[in-house]
């Protein structure tokens, strides 16, 4: 019993002494709970539903009904737009909204009074969790026109997927898998390699060579990038062969996948190296970046759709470079819309982390020692 108690005390002291164990044993579970209760436990009024509407007539009636529902925000497609679907996709992606579009026929409010059925086209992503709210809005609109008391709702919804691919759900899951892998595995690969160099003393040996620390950082990032590119090819082939994913079917899509991998791995690797340099001790270099990666995975929308987030948390998510990368790949691979411009911000953040790592990494000071 005495030996068991001694072993127990040493294990507890190790948990308290090592931040890695402290984070995952004591802090990770409360942090995860706080995140999920913030998202899933938020009142309905905390969410804002962004809905795009193409309605030749009756816009005032639609807008008044949206105001009465409180958390609906309506954006009308301009009358001179020939392709409302394309306009909605481009506008929603720029505004960082999950696109949902209702298209009303001409003179629909007059046809309602005549007792006719009104076909309304609903466009949304195949797995958008809030798409059903568009039909809730139509029921409320019918009720506000005092129609439900006499007969069922006149609106007949014709649902269509926004995605320009054959297997949207499989492709979306594949994209999310790649992004999580690039973020966490790619970043931790570079961090682990640097931690090994410091812990083994190899970095001191490198100081007597002509190697510069800029070259060391570039080598660590490139190594992570090449390893993750090989693994990504395996994941994509698996998705293609077993689940008929379609995101590799065009040269443009392949280009976006490679570009996304380069930007995300560069971002995660430079961010992780920057944090590792700040922590200094090899034993602490792993837990810091990993904790940040897991936090980014949650808040960026890789575990739960951002559409579930309350408005404040959603606005925070939209500021993250990882969220911009997610939107860039979804725009290009799912909606067939240009997404490269959304990668500029993450690339600039990567450069900032790279510059900070070069500035703070001990190199010449260690050489003089």
mmCIF file of C-alpha atoms in Angstrom, residues 3-368:
data_model
loop_
_atom_site.group_PDB
_atom_site.id
_atom_site.type_symbol
_atom_site.label_atom_id
_atom_site.label_comp_id
_atom_site.label_asym_id
_atom_site.label_seq_id
_atom_site.Cartn_x
_atom_site.Cartn_y
_atom_site.Cartn_z
ATOM 1 C CA UNK A 3 4.453 1.744 -2.601
ATOM 2 C CA UNK A 4 1.114 2.355 -4.317
ATOM 3 C CA UNK A 5 0.690 5.631 -2.419
ATOM 4 C CA UNK A 6 4.224 6.736 -3.375
ATOM 5 C CA UNK A 7 3.583 5.927 -7.019
ATOM 6 C CA UNK A 8 0.264 7.775 -6.877
ATOM 7 C CA UNK A 9 1.896 10.875 -5.407
ATOM 8 C CA UNK A 10 4.604 10.888 -8.070
ATOM 9 C CA UNK A 11 1.992 10.574 -10.836
ATOM 10 C CA UNK A 12 -0.054 13.436 -9.393
ATOM 11 C CA UNK A 13 3.031 15.631 -9.099
ATOM 12 C CA UNK A 14 3.874 14.833 -12.732
ATOM 13 C CA UNK A 15 0.408 15.985 -13.834
ATOM 14 C CA UNK A 16 0.754 19.224 -11.897
ATOM 15 C CA UNK A 17 4.305 19.832 -13.046
ATOM 16 C CA UNK A 18 3.826 19.120 -16.762
ATOM 17 C CA UNK A 19 1.537 21.556 -18.621
ATOM 18 C CA UNK A 20 0.795 18.882 -21.250
ATOM 19 C CA UNK A 21 -0.944 16.642 -18.701
ATOM 20 C CA UNK A 22 -2.404 19.639 -16.903
ATOM 21 C CA UNK A 23 -4.151 20.783 -20.060
ATOM 22 C CA UNK A 24 -5.568 17.450 -21.208
ATOM 23 C CA UNK A 25 -6.322 15.997 -17.772
ATOM 24 C CA UNK A 26 -7.773 19.073 -16.092
ATOM 25 C CA UNK A 27 -8.572 21.800 -18.615
ATOM 26 C CA UNK A 28 -9.600 20.149 -21.880
ATOM 27 C CA UNK A 29 -12.882 18.645 -20.645
ATOM 28 C CA UNK A 30 -14.186 21.915 -19.074
ATOM 29 C CA UNK A 31 -13.086 23.837 -22.173
ATOM 30 C CA UNK A 32 -14.927 21.404 -24.463
ATOM 31 C CA UNK A 33 -17.991 21.578 -22.209
ATOM 32 C CA UNK A 34 -17.949 25.377 -22.301
ATOM 33 C CA UNK A 35 -17.770 25.350 -26.099
ATOM 34 C CA UNK A 36 -20.605 22.892 -26.640
ATOM 35 C CA UNK A 37 -22.885 24.439 -24.026
ATOM 36 C CA UNK A 38 -22.275 27.860 -25.601
ATOM 37 C CA UNK A 39 -23.310 26.524 -28.992
ATOM 38 C CA UNK A 40 -25.982 23.940 -28.195
ATOM 39 C CA UNK A 41 -27.349 25.564 -25.060
ATOM 40 C CA UNK A 42 -27.769 29.059 -26.462
ATOM 41 C CA UNK A 43 -31.346 30.382 -26.676
ATOM 42 C CA UNK A 44 -33.001 30.597 -30.076
ATOM 43 C CA UNK A 45 -32.797 34.382 -29.987
ATOM 44 C CA UNK A 46 -28.985 34.155 -29.954
ATOM 45 C CA UNK A 47 -28.920 32.802 -33.518
ATOM 46 C CA UNK A 48 -29.330 34.808 -36.709
ATOM 47 C CA UNK A 49 -30.639 33.128 -39.861
ATOM 48 C CA UNK A 50 -29.453 34.763 -43.087
ATOM 49 C CA UNK A 51 -31.911 34.182 -45.925
ATOM 50 C CA UNK A 52 -31.633 35.405 -49.507
ATOM 51 C CA UNK A 53 -34.857 36.039 -51.404
ATOM 52 C CA UNK A 54 -35.606 36.569 -55.089
ATOM 53 C CA UNK A 55 -39.106 38.022 -55.216
ATOM 54 C CA UNK A 56 -40.285 40.180 -58.138
ATOM 55 C CA UNK A 57 -43.156 41.475 -55.987
ATOM 56 C CA UNK A 58 -44.241 41.484 -52.350
ATOM 57 C CA UNK A 59 -40.841 42.375 -50.914
ATOM 58 C CA UNK A 60 -42.343 44.644 -48.246
ATOM 59 C CA UNK A 61 -44.584 41.845 -47.003
ATOM 60 C CA UNK A 62 -41.634 39.419 -46.830
ATOM 61 C CA UNK A 63 -39.438 41.906 -44.999
ATOM 62 C CA UNK A 64 -42.154 42.773 -42.459
ATOM 63 C CA UNK A 65 -42.702 39.102 -41.690
ATOM 64 C CA UNK A 66 -38.944 38.564 -41.241
ATOM 65 C CA UNK A 67 -38.828 41.460 -38.773
ATOM 66 C CA UNK A 68 -41.682 39.924 -36.794
ATOM 67 C CA UNK A 69 -39.789 36.628 -36.532
ATOM 68 C CA UNK A 70 -36.866 38.537 -34.987
ATOM 69 C CA UNK A 71 -33.786 36.481 -35.818
ATOM 70 C CA UNK A 72 -34.292 36.393 -39.595
ATOM 71 C CA UNK A 73 -32.201 38.628 -41.845
ATOM 72 C CA UNK A 74 -33.449 38.954 -45.423
ATOM 73 C CA UNK A 75 -31.264 39.962 -48.374
ATOM 74 C CA UNK A 76 -33.160 40.595 -51.611
ATOM 75 C CA UNK A 77 -31.646 39.629 -54.931
ATOM 76 C CA UNK A 78 -31.602 42.709 -57.206
ATOM 77 C CA UNK A 79 -34.299 42.708 -59.871
ATOM 78 C CA UNK A 80 -31.811 43.058 -62.721
ATOM 79 C CA UNK A 81 -29.893 39.894 -61.779
ATOM 80 C CA UNK A 82 -30.411 37.190 -64.401
ATOM 81 C CA UNK A 83 -29.026 34.325 -62.305
ATOM 82 C CA UNK A 84 -30.171 34.650 -58.659
ATOM 83 C CA UNK A 85 -28.485 31.378 -57.653
ATOM 84 C CA UNK A 86 -25.070 32.508 -58.821
ATOM 85 C CA UNK A 87 -25.528 35.974 -57.303
ATOM 86 C CA UNK A 88 -26.576 34.474 -53.959
ATOM 87 C CA UNK A 89 -23.615 32.116 -53.829
ATOM 88 C CA UNK A 90 -21.111 34.861 -54.624
ATOM 89 C CA UNK A 91 -22.683 37.324 -52.174
ATOM 90 C CA UNK A 92 -23.125 34.807 -49.356
ATOM 91 C CA UNK A 93 -19.558 33.541 -49.623
ATOM 92 C CA UNK A 94 -18.185 37.079 -49.495
ATOM 93 C CA UNK A 95 -20.416 37.856 -46.502
ATOM 94 C CA UNK A 96 -19.407 34.547 -44.822
ATOM 95 C CA UNK A 97 -22.999 33.295 -44.664
ATOM 96 C CA UNK A 98 -24.339 29.789 -45.172
ATOM 97 C CA UNK A 99 -26.317 30.375 -48.370
ATOM 98 C CA UNK A 100 -30.081 29.756 -48.339
ATOM 99 C CA UNK A 101 -32.199 31.141 -51.178
ATOM 100 C CA UNK A 102 -35.963 31.363 -51.723
ATOM 101 C CA UNK A 103 -37.197 32.184 -55.239
ATOM 102 C CA UNK A 104 -40.809 33.386 -55.476
ATOM 103 C CA UNK A 105 -42.698 33.467 -58.785
ATOM 104 C CA UNK A 106 -43.971 36.703 -60.284
ATOM 105 C CA UNK A 107 -47.158 38.162 -58.756
ATOM 106 C CA UNK A 108 -47.130 35.487 -56.080
ATOM 107 C CA UNK A 109 -49.112 37.510 -53.534
ATOM 108 C CA UNK A 110 -51.952 38.023 -56.046
ATOM 109 C CA UNK A 111 -52.028 34.295 -56.800
ATOM 110 C CA UNK A 112 -52.265 33.608 -53.055
ATOM 111 C CA UNK A 113 -55.463 35.642 -52.855
ATOM 112 C CA UNK A 114 -56.847 33.711 -55.817
ATOM 113 C CA UNK A 115 -56.290 30.429 -53.978
ATOM 114 C CA UNK A 116 -53.547 29.143 -56.247
ATOM 115 C CA UNK A 117 -50.596 27.040 -55.175
ATOM 116 C CA UNK A 118 -47.354 29.008 -55.114
ATOM 117 C CA UNK A 119 -44.230 27.044 -56.144
ATOM 118 C CA UNK A 120 -41.257 28.406 -54.208
ATOM 119 C CA UNK A 121 -37.758 27.219 -55.067
ATOM 120 C CA UNK A 122 -35.524 26.584 -52.067
ATOM 121 C CA UNK A 123 -31.774 26.424 -52.608
ATOM 122 C CA UNK A 124 -29.495 25.359 -49.756
ATOM 123 C CA UNK A 125 -26.502 23.172 -49.085
ATOM 124 C CA UNK A 126 -27.355 19.489 -48.876
ATOM 125 C CA UNK A 127 -26.345 19.316 -45.214
ATOM 126 C CA UNK A 128 -27.202 22.833 -44.062
ATOM 127 C CA UNK A 129 -28.767 22.257 -40.622
ATOM 128 C CA UNK A 130 -30.791 25.480 -40.810
ATOM 129 C CA UNK A 131 -32.357 25.000 -44.238
ATOM 130 C CA UNK A 132 -35.647 23.883 -42.662
ATOM 131 C CA UNK A 133 -36.039 27.379 -41.196
ATOM 132 C CA UNK A 134 -36.889 28.632 -44.685
ATOM 133 C CA UNK A 135 -40.048 26.495 -44.647
ATOM 134 C CA UNK A 136 -40.791 27.741 -41.121
ATOM 135 C CA UNK A 137 -40.568 31.259 -42.534
ATOM 136 C CA UNK A 138 -43.017 30.402 -45.336
ATOM 137 C CA UNK A 139 -45.508 28.994 -42.822
ATOM 138 C CA UNK A 140 -45.205 32.181 -40.806
ATOM 139 C CA UNK A 141 -45.667 34.226 -43.967
ATOM 140 C CA UNK A 142 -48.836 32.323 -44.817
ATOM 141 C CA UNK A 143 -50.111 32.807 -41.278
ATOM 142 C CA UNK A 144 -49.425 36.534 -41.427
ATOM 143 C CA UNK A 145 -51.530 36.668 -44.605
ATOM 144 C CA UNK A 146 -54.359 34.969 -42.636
ATOM 145 C CA UNK A 147 -54.406 31.942 -44.885
ATOM 146 C CA UNK A 148 -53.853 29.000 -42.578
ATOM 147 C CA UNK A 149 -57.236 29.367 -40.916
ATOM 148 C CA UNK A 150 -59.039 28.609 -44.185
ATOM 149 C CA UNK A 151 -56.734 26.153 -45.963
ATOM 150 C CA UNK A 152 -53.240 24.631 -45.796
ATOM 151 C CA UNK A 153 -50.275 26.809 -46.678
ATOM 152 C CA UNK A 154 -50.300 27.695 -50.372
ATOM 153 C CA UNK A 155 -46.500 27.517 -50.675
ATOM 154 C CA UNK A 156 -45.158 24.382 -52.323
ATOM 155 C CA UNK A 157 -41.417 24.132 -51.680
ATOM 156 C CA UNK A 158 -39.174 22.683 -54.369
ATOM 157 C CA UNK A 159 -35.816 21.921 -52.764
ATOM 158 C CA UNK A 160 -32.571 22.057 -54.729
ATOM 159 C CA UNK A 161 -28.988 21.626 -53.551
ATOM 160 C CA UNK A 162 -26.533 24.479 -54.087
ATOM 161 C CA UNK A 163 -23.606 22.110 -54.500
ATOM 162 C CA UNK A 164 -22.259 21.614 -57.997
ATOM 163 C CA UNK A 165 -21.018 18.093 -57.169
ATOM 164 C CA UNK A 166 -22.692 14.701 -57.285
ATOM 165 C CA UNK A 167 -21.915 13.591 -53.708
ATOM 166 C CA UNK A 168 -21.970 16.762 -51.580
ATOM 167 C CA UNK A 169 -22.021 15.107 -48.155
ATOM 168 C CA UNK A 170 -19.149 12.739 -48.921
ATOM 169 C CA UNK A 171 -17.149 15.566 -50.453
ATOM 170 C CA UNK A 172 -17.789 17.879 -47.490
ATOM 171 C CA UNK A 173 -16.672 15.199 -45.017
ATOM 172 C CA UNK A 174 -13.561 14.580 -47.130
ATOM 173 C CA UNK A 175 -12.726 18.285 -47.121
ATOM 174 C CA UNK A 176 -13.194 18.479 -43.341
ATOM 175 C CA UNK A 177 -10.972 15.419 -42.838
ATOM 176 C CA UNK A 178 -8.219 16.962 -44.939
ATOM 177 C CA UNK A 179 -8.439 20.285 -43.119
ATOM 178 C CA UNK A 180 -8.273 18.686 -39.658
ATOM 179 C CA UNK A 181 -5.329 16.585 -40.777
ATOM 180 C CA UNK A 182 -3.481 19.565 -42.268
ATOM 181 C CA UNK A 183 -4.164 21.683 -39.196
ATOM 182 C CA UNK A 184 -3.250 19.254 -36.435
ATOM 183 C CA UNK A 185 -0.984 16.616 -37.980
ATOM 184 C CA UNK A 186 0.835 19.060 -40.225
ATOM 185 C CA UNK A 187 1.488 21.518 -37.438
ATOM 186 C CA UNK A 188 2.480 18.904 -34.878
ATOM 187 C CA UNK A 189 4.874 17.260 -37.349
ATOM 188 C CA UNK A 190 6.922 20.455 -37.608
ATOM 189 C CA UNK A 191 6.668 21.117 -33.869
ATOM 190 C CA UNK A 192 7.725 17.570 -32.964
ATOM 191 C CA UNK A 193 10.732 17.738 -35.260
ATOM 192 C CA UNK A 194 11.853 21.033 -33.741
ATOM 193 C CA UNK A 195 11.244 19.737 -30.209
ATOM 194 C CA UNK A 196 13.412 16.703 -30.970
ATOM 195 C CA UNK A 197 16.222 18.914 -32.271
ATOM 196 C CA UNK A 198 16.161 20.995 -29.084
ATOM 197 C CA UNK A 199 15.810 18.081 -26.676
ATOM 198 C CA UNK A 200 18.565 16.019 -28.324
ATOM 199 C CA UNK A 201 20.921 18.988 -28.646
ATOM 200 C CA UNK A 202 21.018 18.647 -32.425
ATOM 201 C CA UNK A 203 20.137 22.310 -32.809
ATOM 202 C CA UNK A 204 23.403 23.257 -31.102
ATOM 203 C CA UNK A 205 25.307 21.099 -33.546
ATOM 204 C CA UNK A 206 23.573 22.844 -36.411
ATOM 205 C CA UNK A 207 24.982 26.144 -35.166
ATOM 206 C CA UNK A 208 28.502 25.164 -36.239
ATOM 207 C CA UNK A 209 27.259 24.600 -39.793
ATOM 208 C CA UNK A 210 26.513 27.328 -42.372
ATOM 209 C CA UNK A 211 22.797 26.597 -41.899
ATOM 210 C CA UNK A 212 20.679 29.627 -41.041
ATOM 211 C CA UNK A 213 17.609 29.514 -38.857
ATOM 212 C CA UNK A 214 15.471 30.738 -41.770
ATOM 213 C CA UNK A 215 16.572 27.666 -43.698
ATOM 214 C CA UNK A 216 15.814 25.431 -40.713
ATOM 215 C CA UNK A 217 12.277 26.797 -40.408
ATOM 216 C CA UNK A 218 11.656 26.474 -44.141
ATOM 217 C CA UNK A 219 12.944 22.882 -44.051
ATOM 218 C CA UNK A 220 10.618 21.977 -41.162
ATOM 219 C CA UNK A 221 7.607 23.477 -42.948
ATOM 220 C CA UNK A 222 8.468 21.813 -46.272
ATOM 221 C CA UNK A 223 8.916 18.449 -44.604
ATOM 222 C CA UNK A 224 5.500 18.681 -42.974
ATOM 223 C CA UNK A 225 4.010 19.834 -46.265
ATOM 224 C CA UNK A 226 5.439 16.901 -48.263
ATOM 225 C CA UNK A 227 4.413 14.323 -45.662
ATOM 226 C CA UNK A 228 0.857 15.677 -45.491
ATOM 227 C CA UNK A 229 0.604 15.871 -49.274
ATOM 228 C CA UNK A 230 1.391 12.161 -49.516
ATOM 229 C CA UNK A 231 -1.120 11.323 -46.785
ATOM 230 C CA UNK A 232 -3.733 13.573 -48.426
ATOM 231 C CA UNK A 233 -3.408 11.680 -51.701
ATOM 232 C CA UNK A 234 -4.128 8.470 -49.827
ATOM 233 C CA UNK A 235 -7.221 9.938 -48.147
ATOM 234 C CA UNK A 236 -8.517 11.344 -51.443
ATOM 235 C CA UNK A 237 -8.031 8.035 -53.247
ATOM 236 C CA UNK A 238 -9.830 6.249 -50.427
ATOM 237 C CA UNK A 239 -12.728 8.704 -50.661
ATOM 238 C CA UNK A 240 -12.826 8.311 -54.429
ATOM 239 C CA UNK A 241 -12.677 4.522 -54.597
ATOM 240 C CA UNK A 242 -14.855 3.621 -51.610
ATOM 241 C CA UNK A 243 -17.337 6.518 -51.467
ATOM 242 C CA UNK A 244 -17.281 7.969 -55.003
ATOM 243 C CA UNK A 245 -16.170 11.434 -53.894
ATOM 244 C CA UNK A 246 -16.016 13.883 -56.790
ATOM 245 C CA UNK A 247 -13.708 16.647 -55.577
ATOM 246 C CA UNK A 248 -10.735 15.323 -57.598
ATOM 247 C CA UNK A 249 -12.591 15.123 -60.891
ATOM 248 C CA UNK A 250 -11.208 18.323 -62.432
ATOM 249 C CA UNK A 251 -7.712 19.869 -62.680
ATOM 250 C CA UNK A 252 -9.083 23.028 -61.033
ATOM 251 C CA UNK A 253 -10.207 21.063 -57.979
ATOM 252 C CA UNK A 254 -6.836 19.337 -57.710
ATOM 253 C CA UNK A 255 -5.168 22.749 -57.852
ATOM 254 C CA UNK A 256 -7.343 24.038 -55.018
ATOM 255 C CA UNK A 257 -6.635 20.949 -52.895
ATOM 256 C CA UNK A 258 -2.889 21.397 -53.308
ATOM 257 C CA UNK A 259 -3.134 25.139 -52.692
ATOM 258 C CA UNK A 260 -5.258 24.576 -49.587
ATOM 259 C CA UNK A 261 -2.797 22.011 -48.255
ATOM 260 C CA UNK A 262 0.144 24.343 -48.796
ATOM 261 C CA UNK A 263 -1.556 27.296 -47.090
ATOM 262 C CA UNK A 264 -3.020 25.328 -44.159
ATOM 263 C CA UNK A 265 0.142 23.339 -43.384
ATOM 264 C CA UNK A 266 2.238 26.501 -43.652
ATOM 265 C CA UNK A 267 -0.140 28.287 -41.297
ATOM 266 C CA UNK A 268 -0.298 25.483 -38.733
ATOM 267 C CA UNK A 269 3.447 24.741 -38.886
ATOM 268 C CA UNK A 270 4.581 28.361 -38.538
ATOM 269 C CA UNK A 271 2.001 28.981 -35.792
ATOM 270 C CA UNK A 272 3.130 25.874 -33.926
ATOM 271 C CA UNK A 273 6.830 26.718 -34.270
ATOM 272 C CA UNK A 274 6.157 30.254 -33.045
ATOM 273 C CA UNK A 275 4.405 28.928 -29.921
ATOM 274 C CA UNK A 276 7.105 26.296 -29.396
ATOM 275 C CA UNK A 277 9.824 28.950 -29.540
ATOM 276 C CA UNK A 278 7.972 30.996 -26.927
ATOM 277 C CA UNK A 279 7.624 27.981 -24.605
ATOM 278 C CA UNK A 280 11.379 27.204 -24.924
ATOM 279 C CA UNK A 281 11.332 23.937 -22.933
ATOM 280 C CA UNK A 282 11.080 20.782 -25.128
ATOM 281 C CA UNK A 283 8.691 19.171 -22.638
ATOM 282 C CA UNK A 284 6.279 22.076 -23.102
ATOM 283 C CA UNK A 285 6.596 22.533 -26.853
ATOM 284 C CA UNK A 286 3.923 19.988 -27.751
ATOM 285 C CA UNK A 287 1.007 20.855 -25.483
ATOM 286 C CA UNK A 288 0.819 24.540 -26.401
ATOM 287 C CA UNK A 289 0.408 24.202 -30.185
ATOM 288 C CA UNK A 290 -1.798 21.122 -29.835
ATOM 289 C CA UNK A 291 -4.159 22.960 -27.499
ATOM 290 C CA UNK A 292 -4.395 25.843 -29.989
ATOM 291 C CA UNK A 293 -5.023 23.459 -32.884
ATOM 292 C CA UNK A 294 -7.862 21.728 -31.034
ATOM 293 C CA UNK A 295 -9.402 25.083 -30.112
ATOM 294 C CA UNK A 296 -9.214 26.240 -33.732
ATOM 295 C CA UNK A 297 -10.754 22.964 -34.886
ATOM 296 C CA UNK A 298 -13.812 23.618 -32.714
ATOM 297 C CA UNK A 299 -14.267 27.335 -33.353
ATOM 298 C CA UNK A 300 -13.519 27.223 -37.094
ATOM 299 C CA UNK A 301 -16.463 24.920 -37.757
ATOM 300 C CA UNK A 302 -14.691 21.621 -38.370
ATOM 301 C CA UNK A 303 -16.642 19.788 -35.658
ATOM 302 C CA UNK A 304 -19.953 21.669 -35.726
ATOM 303 C CA UNK A 305 -21.341 23.860 -38.520
ATOM 304 C CA UNK A 306 -20.804 27.552 -37.877
ATOM 305 C CA UNK A 307 -24.505 27.978 -38.639
ATOM 306 C CA UNK A 308 -25.128 26.505 -35.168
ATOM 307 C CA UNK A 309 -23.056 29.205 -33.471
ATOM 308 C CA UNK A 310 -24.599 32.216 -31.731
ATOM 309 C CA UNK A 311 -23.930 35.455 -33.599
ATOM 310 C CA UNK A 312 -21.055 36.630 -31.351
ATOM 311 C CA UNK A 313 -19.206 33.315 -31.612
ATOM 312 C CA UNK A 314 -19.883 33.210 -35.345
ATOM 313 C CA UNK A 315 -18.349 36.650 -35.830
ATOM 314 C CA UNK A 316 -15.307 35.498 -33.867
ATOM 315 C CA UNK A 317 -15.014 32.421 -36.064
ATOM 316 C CA UNK A 318 -15.106 34.492 -39.237
ATOM 317 C CA UNK A 319 -11.976 36.356 -38.117
ATOM 318 C CA UNK A 320 -9.923 33.168 -37.919
ATOM 319 C CA UNK A 321 -7.607 32.349 -40.839
ATOM 320 C CA UNK A 322 -8.556 28.683 -40.528
ATOM 321 C CA UNK A 323 -12.221 29.576 -41.080
ATOM 322 C CA UNK A 324 -11.296 31.482 -44.245
ATOM 323 C CA UNK A 325 -9.483 28.401 -45.560
ATOM 324 C CA UNK A 326 -12.515 26.223 -44.888
ATOM 325 C CA UNK A 327 -14.732 28.647 -46.785
ATOM 326 C CA UNK A 328 -12.227 28.868 -49.647
ATOM 327 C CA UNK A 329 -12.163 25.115 -50.216
ATOM 328 C CA UNK A 330 -15.930 24.724 -49.812
ATOM 329 C CA UNK A 331 -16.545 27.548 -52.282
ATOM 330 C CA UNK A 332 -14.206 26.029 -54.869
ATOM 331 C CA UNK A 333 -14.880 22.314 -54.414
ATOM 332 C CA UNK A 334 -18.576 22.281 -53.475
ATOM 333 C CA UNK A 335 -20.086 25.363 -55.101
ATOM 334 C CA UNK A 336 -17.720 25.696 -58.070
ATOM 335 C CA UNK A 337 -17.017 29.319 -57.143
ATOM 336 C CA UNK A 338 -13.563 31.000 -57.016
ATOM 337 C CA UNK A 339 -12.051 30.602 -53.561
ATOM 338 C CA UNK A 340 -8.426 31.619 -53.938
ATOM 339 C CA UNK A 341 -9.002 35.186 -52.697
ATOM 340 C CA UNK A 342 -10.123 33.810 -49.315
ATOM 341 C CA UNK A 343 -6.673 32.227 -48.939
ATOM 342 C CA UNK A 344 -4.837 35.565 -49.015
ATOM 343 C CA UNK A 345 -5.575 36.377 -45.373
ATOM 344 C CA UNK A 346 -4.392 32.977 -44.034
ATOM 345 C CA UNK A 347 -1.261 33.281 -46.171
ATOM 346 C CA UNK A 348 -0.484 36.694 -44.671
ATOM 347 C CA UNK A 349 -1.014 35.336 -41.152
ATOM 348 C CA UNK A 350 1.413 32.509 -41.990
ATOM 349 C CA UNK A 351 4.015 35.040 -43.069
ATOM 350 C CA UNK A 352 3.539 36.917 -39.791
ATOM 351 C CA UNK A 353 4.084 33.736 -37.753
ATOM 352 C CA UNK A 354 7.086 32.856 -39.911
ATOM 353 C CA UNK A 355 8.635 36.286 -39.317
ATOM 354 C CA UNK A 356 7.939 36.048 -35.595
ATOM 355 C CA UNK A 357 9.560 32.617 -35.414
ATOM 356 C CA UNK A 358 12.648 33.835 -37.265
ATOM 357 C CA UNK A 359 12.887 36.811 -34.930
ATOM 358 C CA UNK A 360 12.473 34.896 -31.655
ATOM 359 C CA UNK A 361 14.121 31.539 -32.341
ATOM 360 C CA UNK A 362 17.390 31.333 -30.343
ATOM 361 C CA UNK A 363 20.190 30.894 -32.790
ATOM 362 C CA UNK A 364 23.099 33.301 -32.587
ATOM 363 C CA UNK A 365 22.682 33.602 -28.791
ATOM 364 C CA UNK A 366 23.007 29.843 -28.428
ATOM 365 C CA UNK A 367 26.042 29.835 -30.737
ATOM 366 C CA UNK A 368 27.879 32.338 -28.552
#
